[in-house]
Amino acid sequence: MSDASPFRRLMVTGGAGFIGSCFVRDLLARRDGTRITVLDKLTYAGNRANLAPAEADPEQAARLRFVQGDIADPVAVGSLVAEADAVVNFAAESHVDRSILDPAAFLRTGVEGVYVLLEACRHEQERATRGERARPPRMVQVSTDEVYGSVDEGESRETDPIAPRSPYAAAKAAGELLARSYFVTYGLDVVVSRGSNTYGPYHHPEKLIPLFVTNAIDDLPLPLYGDGLQRRDWLFVGDHAAAVAFLLERGRAGEVYNVPGGNERANRDVVALLLERLGKPWSLVRSVPDRPGHDRRYAMDGTRLAGLGWRARTTFEAGLAATVDWFVANQDWWRPIKSGEWDAYYERQYAARLAAGLAVAPAAPSGEPAAPSGTT
Ligand code: NAD
Ligand code: TYD
């Protein structure tokens, strides 16, 4: 944080996950004195190893505290929010496919957990009013472009209605609506970010890019849903974390900000690019039965955030090359994750799909449709 920033003591929830840990690593690496307490439940997606680079550096480690706990637990949350100038909430169940298999945890963390954080902030705001702390805490609620639902054409603006279509997206929408209601009703200092599809190092291998990279390294099939022409706007994780840090300092209270990556691609084109980087053949790709309710496209307008002076910097080509190379070089990180609980998940999510899968014709350069070329 800048010298003038009032946010010197941060509580970062979900800070052992993919984006939260990048936020923590990058902020501590600025060496500006900011102190961070991570509260993380360490679900299957949370990983202490994601914080290892900061913990290995004595100066950074001295400013980092890790607490294992649940954001839906008011006791764990209350005392930590009492010590924080700001709360940055990354904690969530984050995988759409798992939300389809089992939505309960998504609601517990995405709705109840956010409510508990907001209540703790409200309590601290009341303490500030009584002069028991210098200022009320600020809270950044990290949300997603998926709250807009599928966008056939054009780009979603922050003023557009939201229309989430998966249990994951609906839980995220509920969380950010609660956060905004606390701004309107109680005047709580809340900012909401809506990031687009994020990728990069330390990405859990259940998601498209790391799943396909790690499977391809092992010459395993790559399960592409449906026709593979769904479109996503890809945001490099360092850019996403930087945008959240920027909004923590510069976002207007009560406001929502889109965080687009500016890299819209069809899934087939993403796969073609990562295979090219790995030097692996397209014949690994299987067309498998689609995800139910699969959103066809996400795209957001970034004018509001650009108006504050921020835009993503990383091109998809550069970010993807760095990501692929990281997964090749860091097999000690992802191989343990693809074992244990992973096997049961993979079986449940993919076994029947892969059994029904077809080989896919090579991707056309522009993402034009390409018919399946036959059974395998
Ligand atoms: P992730 O699944 O990698 O990490 C989530 C972290 O939250 C894990 O460390 C997990 O242990 C922790 N957690 C889960 N439930 C918890 C609870 N009840 N209490 C405390 N900790 C808990 O997710 P991610 O990809 O890093 O996403 C972080 C945030 O960004 C999420 O809120 C997600 O909705 C949002 N987001 C993600 C993307 C993306 O493409 N990954 C895009 C936009 C927004
Ligand atoms: P994912 O990484 O799960 O992110 P999200 O669902 O939040 O966009 O998926 C990105 C895209 O890749 C999405 O269109 C679904 C698709 N996909 C596959 O085709 N196969 C897979 O095995 C996975 C995990 C995703």
XYZ file of C-alpha atoms and ligand atoms in Angstrom:
445
model
C 0.000 0.000 0.000
C 1.177 3.554 -0.630
C 2.660 5.539 2.268
C -0.510 7.613 2.489
C -2.737 4.532 2.581
C -4.843 4.054 5.717
C -4.826 0.288 5.022
C -1.655 -0.912 6.687
C -3.155 -3.955 8.448
C -5.087 -6.200 6.103
C -7.191 -9.258 6.725
C -7.145 -11.380 3.578
C -9.665 -14.203 3.549
C -9.050 -17.076 1.148
C -5.416 -15.956 1.026
C -4.139 -19.515 0.555
C -6.087 -19.927 -2.695
C -5.096 -19.077 -6.245
C -5.817 -15.330 -6.537
C -5.738 -14.504 -2.815
C -2.229 -15.935 -2.423
C -1.013 -13.934 -5.424
C -2.460 -10.813 -3.790
C -0.637 -11.647 -0.542
C 2.689 -12.518 -2.212
C 2.672 -9.438 -4.435
C 1.668 -7.040 -1.655
C 4.258 -8.353 0.790
C 6.919 -8.213 -1.945
C 6.377 -4.442 -2.181
C 8.147 -4.246 1.218
C 6.127 -1.212 2.253
C 5.399 -2.311 5.812
C 1.864 -3.622 5.134
C 0.925 -6.407 7.566
C -1.364 -9.199 6.421
C -3.406 -11.745 8.358
C -4.676 -14.555 6.150
C -7.824 -16.333 7.307
C -8.309 -19.477 5.258
C -10.244 -22.668 5.926
C -7.801 -24.690 3.829
C -10.462 -26.494 1.848
C -9.265 -28.827 -0.909
C -8.459 -25.629 -2.864
C -6.465 -23.901 -0.116
C -2.750 -24.615 0.041
C -0.139 -23.278 2.467
C 2.480 -23.929 -0.220
C 0.970 -21.010 -2.160
C 2.361 -18.686 0.522
C 5.771 -20.383 0.703
C 7.663 -17.699 -1.265
C 6.591 -15.045 1.271
C 7.165 -17.324 4.246
C 10.692 -18.086 3.018
C 11.621 -14.409 3.130
C 12.223 -13.304 6.757
C 11.205 -9.680 6.206
C 7.943 -10.682 4.505
C 7.271 -13.575 6.878
C 7.420 -11.146 9.813
C 4.503 -9.237 8.296
C 2.408 -12.318 7.490
C 0.221 -14.246 9.908
C -1.733 -17.330 8.888
C -4.906 -18.365 10.704
C -6.807 -21.466 9.687
C -10.533 -20.805 10.051
C -13.894 -20.332 8.414
C -15.279 -16.949 7.329
C -18.716 -18.229 8.379
C -17.473 -18.576 11.980
C -18.250 -15.294 13.808
C -15.822 -16.061 16.645
C -12.847 -16.611 14.350
C -13.775 -13.594 12.252
C -14.636 -11.059 14.959
C -11.259 -10.719 16.661
C -9.392 -10.574 13.340
C -11.618 -7.867 11.864
C -11.132 -5.910 15.112
C -7.406 -5.690 14.321
C -7.754 -4.885 10.611
C -7.928 -1.620 8.685
C -9.506 -3.485 5.788
C -10.876 -6.912 4.858
C -10.278 -8.298 1.372
C -12.550 -11.276 0.818
C -11.289 -13.826 -1.688
C -12.721 -16.800 0.226
C -15.202 -18.815 -1.830
C -15.864 -22.164 -3.335
C -14.775 -21.273 -6.832
C -15.402 -24.107 -9.299
C -18.604 -24.127 -11.369
C -18.481 -27.894 -11.984
C -18.274 -28.616 -8.253
C -21.188 -26.229 -7.640
C -23.238 -28.348 -10.032
C -22.261 -31.569 -8.240
C -22.761 -30.176 -4.719
C -23.930 -26.587 -4.129
C -24.153 -26.566 -0.293
C -20.633 -25.337 0.496
C -21.029 -22.570 -2.096
C -23.967 -21.128 -0.200
C -22.362 -21.535 3.205
C -19.212 -19.624 2.235
C -20.596 -17.349 -0.480
C -23.692 -16.175 1.387
C -23.393 -16.943 5.110
C -19.644 -16.339 5.155
C -19.974 -12.947 3.488
C -22.768 -12.062 5.929
C -20.519 -12.916 8.888
C -17.713 -10.734 7.507
C -20.108 -7.847 6.916
C -21.558 -8.127 10.415
C -18.061 -8.062 11.910
C -17.262 -4.942 9.862
C -20.516 -3.350 11.011
C -19.579 -4.055 14.606
C -16.201 -2.382 14.055
C -17.911 0.574 12.399
C -19.989 1.028 15.545
C -16.813 0.886 17.636
C -15.317 3.605 15.435
C -18.417 5.745 15.972
C -17.875 5.369 19.722
C -14.223 6.367 19.313
C -12.968 2.873 20.165
C -10.993 2.600 16.928
C -9.637 5.247 14.562
C -11.768 4.466 11.476
C -14.256 1.875 10.355
C -12.843 -0.955 8.263
C -13.176 -1.047 4.495
C -14.228 -4.336 2.863
C -13.468 -5.406 -0.704
C -15.773 -8.181 -1.874
C -14.070 -10.064 -4.713
C -16.812 -11.079 -7.137
C -16.936 -12.331 -10.698
C -18.155 -11.607 -14.236
C -20.224 -14.794 -13.913
C -22.891 -12.824 -12.003
C -23.963 -11.309 -15.358
C -24.776 -14.735 -16.763
C -24.125 -15.634 -20.388
C -23.603 -12.599 -22.642
C -24.245 -13.415 -26.306
C -22.941 -10.122 -27.628
C -21.592 -6.802 -26.419
C -19.983 -6.206 -23.039
C -21.594 -6.138 -19.603
C -21.508 -2.845 -17.760
C -21.741 -2.508 -13.997
C -25.238 -1.002 -14.331
C -26.587 -4.032 -16.246
C -28.932 -6.416 -14.450
C -27.271 -9.526 -13.094
C -28.547 -12.968 -14.122
C -26.380 -15.733 -12.617
C -27.007 -19.215 -14.045
C -24.931 -21.650 -11.959
C -25.043 -22.254 -8.190
C -21.514 -20.796 -8.045
C -22.519 -17.602 -9.835
C -25.751 -17.310 -7.832
C -23.855 -17.599 -4.532
C -21.359 -14.945 -5.706
C -24.232 -12.665 -6.741
C -25.868 -13.099 -3.347
C -22.602 -12.239 -1.603
C -22.026 -9.035 -3.512
C -25.679 -7.964 -3.180
C -25.413 -8.424 0.564
C -22.231 -6.359 0.571
C -23.913 -3.535 -1.331
C -26.945 -3.686 0.949
C -24.626 -3.038 3.908
C -23.341 0.075 2.142
C -26.860 1.343 1.463
C -28.372 0.398 4.815
C -25.517 0.906 7.261
C -23.119 3.091 5.287
C -20.453 0.407 5.474
C -17.366 1.125 3.362
C -17.680 -1.661 0.787
C -16.246 -2.015 -2.728
C -17.076 -4.874 -5.113
C -14.756 -6.108 -7.890
C -15.986 -8.345 -10.719
C -12.972 -10.078 -12.211
C -13.033 -12.111 -15.397
C -11.660 -15.651 -15.908
C -8.293 -15.672 -14.206
C -5.279 -17.875 -15.006
C -1.644 -18.124 -13.999
C 0.786 -19.908 -11.652
C -0.674 -21.708 -8.580
C -4.044 -22.208 -10.360
C -5.812 -25.274 -8.990
C -5.652 -28.052 -11.618
C -9.438 -28.507 -11.666
C -9.813 -25.406 -13.898
C -9.562 -25.434 -17.711
C -6.040 -24.132 -18.311
C -4.155 -25.933 -15.516
C -6.171 -29.129 -16.034
C -5.339 -29.223 -19.710
C -1.679 -28.258 -19.206
C -1.076 -30.870 -16.506
C -3.016 -33.589 -18.356
C -1.122 -32.822 -21.558
C 2.222 -33.042 -19.749
C 1.198 -36.613 -18.861
C -0.309 -37.322 -22.316
C -3.772 -37.757 -20.759
C -6.975 -36.820 -22.642
C -8.196 -33.208 -22.494
C -11.981 -33.122 -21.903
C -13.311 -30.174 -23.916
C -16.986 -29.482 -23.124
C -19.421 -29.390 -26.039
C -18.167 -27.697 -29.197
C -15.423 -25.801 -27.342
C -16.584 -22.510 -28.831
C -17.567 -20.982 -25.506
C -15.782 -17.670 -25.028
C -14.074 -16.300 -21.936
C -12.094 -13.107 -21.293
C -8.790 -14.159 -19.718
C -7.179 -12.078 -16.957
C -3.667 -12.862 -15.739
C -3.610 -13.531 -11.984
C -1.040 -10.801 -11.265
C -3.299 -8.304 -13.012
C -6.351 -9.495 -11.066
C -4.508 -9.194 -7.744
C -3.188 -5.745 -8.720
C -6.689 -4.572 -9.627
C -8.019 -5.643 -6.226
C -5.148 -3.829 -4.474
C -5.862 -0.764 -6.607
C -9.572 -0.848 -5.732
C -8.785 -1.293 -2.064
C -7.043 2.081 -2.177
C -8.932 3.886 -4.900
C -12.385 2.308 -5.294
C -15.395 4.430 -4.356
C -17.442 3.148 -1.432
C -20.601 1.343 -2.535
C -19.349 0.966 -6.102
C -18.949 -2.118 -8.306
C -16.030 -2.378 -10.743
C -15.609 -4.733 -13.686
C -12.063 -6.075 -14.040
C -11.769 -7.369 -17.610
C -8.641 -8.989 -19.004
C -9.083 -7.693 -22.551
C -8.271 -11.172 -23.895
C -11.454 -12.777 -25.180
C -10.793 -16.224 -26.666
C -12.784 -19.316 -27.648
C -11.884 -22.321 -25.485
C -10.594 -24.207 -28.535
C -8.138 -21.415 -29.275
C -6.908 -21.419 -25.681
C -6.300 -25.160 -25.910
C -4.522 -24.878 -29.255
C -2.199 -22.228 -27.818
C -1.287 -24.188 -24.687
C -0.652 -27.349 -26.682
C 1.607 -25.411 -29.021
C 3.616 -24.071 -26.075
C 3.961 -27.598 -24.666
C 4.751 -29.160 -28.051
C 1.894 -31.647 -27.523
C -0.537 -32.872 -30.205
C -4.164 -31.770 -30.690
C -5.091 -35.470 -30.801
C -5.162 -35.409 -26.961
C -8.358 -33.305 -27.087
C -11.709 -35.083 -26.587
C -15.114 -33.522 -27.185
C -17.119 -34.555 -24.112
C -20.763 -33.984 -23.067
C -21.298 -30.368 -22.084
C -21.578 -28.786 -18.629
C -25.296 -28.296 -17.775
C -26.316 -24.645 -18.155
C -22.910 -23.834 -19.644
C -22.551 -20.061 -20.107
C -21.623 -19.412 -23.722
C -19.724 -16.188 -23.286
C -18.594 -13.633 -20.718
C -17.363 -10.164 -21.667
C -17.190 -6.979 -19.617
C -16.719 -3.293 -20.282
C -13.787 -1.883 -18.288
C -14.502 1.847 -18.718
C -15.292 2.499 -15.057
C -12.027 1.008 -13.798
C -10.054 2.610 -16.633
C -11.558 5.926 -15.546
C -9.756 5.502 -12.215
C -6.533 4.826 -14.120
C -6.254 1.026 -14.103
C -6.276 -1.576 -16.872
C -4.840 -5.089 -17.232
C -1.335 -5.198 -18.683
C -0.603 -8.834 -19.551
C -1.310 -10.076 -23.077
C -2.805 -13.543 -23.240
C 0.106 -14.878 -25.277
C 2.684 -13.707 -22.714
C 0.590 -14.741 -19.698
C -0.211 -18.181 -21.091
C 3.414 -18.876 -22.029
C 4.523 -17.916 -18.492
C 1.753 -20.083 -17.012
C 2.522 -23.165 -19.105
C 6.228 -22.831 -18.301
C 5.435 -22.498 -14.590
C 3.429 -25.736 -14.574
C 6.216 -27.532 -16.428
C 8.767 -26.286 -13.894
C 6.639 -26.765 -10.740
C 5.412 -30.342 -10.893
C 6.205 -30.705 -7.176
C 3.409 -28.206 -6.571
C 0.616 -29.778 -8.655
C 1.306 -33.518 -8.577
C 0.318 -33.867 -4.881
C -2.904 -31.927 -5.593
C -3.820 -34.408 -8.343
C -3.998 -37.297 -5.892
C -6.180 -38.371 -2.949
C -9.516 -36.496 -3.038
C -8.710 -35.559 -6.605
C -9.184 -39.103 -7.922
C -12.766 -39.322 -6.638
C -13.576 -35.885 -8.053
C -12.032 -36.690 -11.430
C -13.895 -39.967 -11.653
C -17.211 -38.302 -10.785
C -16.731 -35.352 -13.123
C -15.046 -36.998 -16.110
C -15.222 -40.813 -16.207
C -18.593 -41.064 -17.971
C -17.876 -37.988 -20.086
C -14.566 -39.351 -21.328
C -16.140 -42.738 -22.023
C -18.630 -40.935 -24.287
C -16.013 -38.574 -25.721
C -15.048 -38.070 -29.330
C -11.768 -37.068 -30.862
C -11.948 -33.441 -31.977
C -10.866 -32.109 -35.349
C -8.023 -29.576 -35.157
C -9.069 -26.109 -34.067
C -9.646 -23.638 -36.869
C -7.458 -20.572 -36.301
C -10.346 -18.195 -35.624
C -12.270 -20.639 -33.454
C -14.604 -21.551 -36.318
C -16.668 -24.677 -35.683
C -14.906 -27.914 -36.466
C -16.892 -31.145 -36.524
C -15.812 -34.079 -34.350
C -13.718 -36.407 -36.471
C -14.941 -39.737 -35.141
C -14.992 -41.953 -32.108
C -11.842 -43.078 -30.327
P -9.632 -20.772 -4.963
O -10.670 -21.844 -4.943
O -8.299 -21.067 -5.569
O -9.349 -20.275 -3.476
C -10.366 -20.071 -2.540
C -9.722 -20.029 -1.163
O -10.739 -19.759 -0.196
C -9.049 -21.341 -0.748
O -7.794 -21.080 -0.173
C -10.016 -21.919 0.279
O -9.375 -22.726 1.253
C -10.589 -20.665 0.885
N -11.917 -20.847 1.490
C -12.984 -21.482 0.932
N -14.028 -21.443 1.794
C -13.593 -20.787 2.898
C -14.219 -20.401 4.114
N -15.490 -20.732 4.369
N -13.505 -19.708 5.011
C -12.202 -19.386 4.767
N -11.559 -19.719 3.638
C -12.264 -20.401 2.703
O -10.336 -19.519 -5.665
P -9.700 -18.361 -6.560
O -9.722 -18.772 -7.971
O -8.445 -17.901 -5.934
O -10.827 -17.244 -6.383
C -10.725 -16.286 -5.343
C -11.924 -15.365 -5.406
O -11.962 -14.730 -6.678
C -13.249 -16.114 -5.249
O -14.106 -15.312 -4.471
C -13.772 -16.212 -6.669
O -15.175 -16.254 -6.697
C -13.243 -14.936 -7.275
N -13.003 -14.974 -8.726
C -12.275 -16.000 -9.269
C -12.046 -16.010 -10.654
C -11.241 -17.115 -11.295
O -11.227 -17.204 -12.546
N -10.554 -17.967 -10.551
C -12.549 -14.973 -11.445
C -13.270 -13.941 -10.839
C -13.484 -13.947 -9.482
P -13.366 -23.027 -15.916
O -11.888 -22.983 -15.868
O -14.091 -24.056 -15.103
O -13.898 -21.565 -15.602
P -15.425 -20.964 -15.688
O -16.384 -22.062 -15.722
O -15.463 -20.194 -14.415
O -15.434 -20.098 -16.912
O -13.808 -23.242 -17.424
C -13.406 -22.346 -18.445
C -14.084 -22.808 -19.722
O -13.544 -24.086 -20.077
C -15.583 -23.002 -19.602
O -16.210 -22.620 -20.815
C -15.730 -24.487 -19.380
C -14.558 -25.069 -20.161
N -14.023 -26.330 -19.644
C -13.908 -27.449 -20.478
O -14.242 -27.391 -21.681
N -13.428 -28.600 -19.950
C -13.071 -28.718 -18.648
O -12.651 -29.828 -18.213
C -13.151 -27.566 -17.802
C -12.757 -27.638 -16.365
C -13.645 -26.399 -18.351
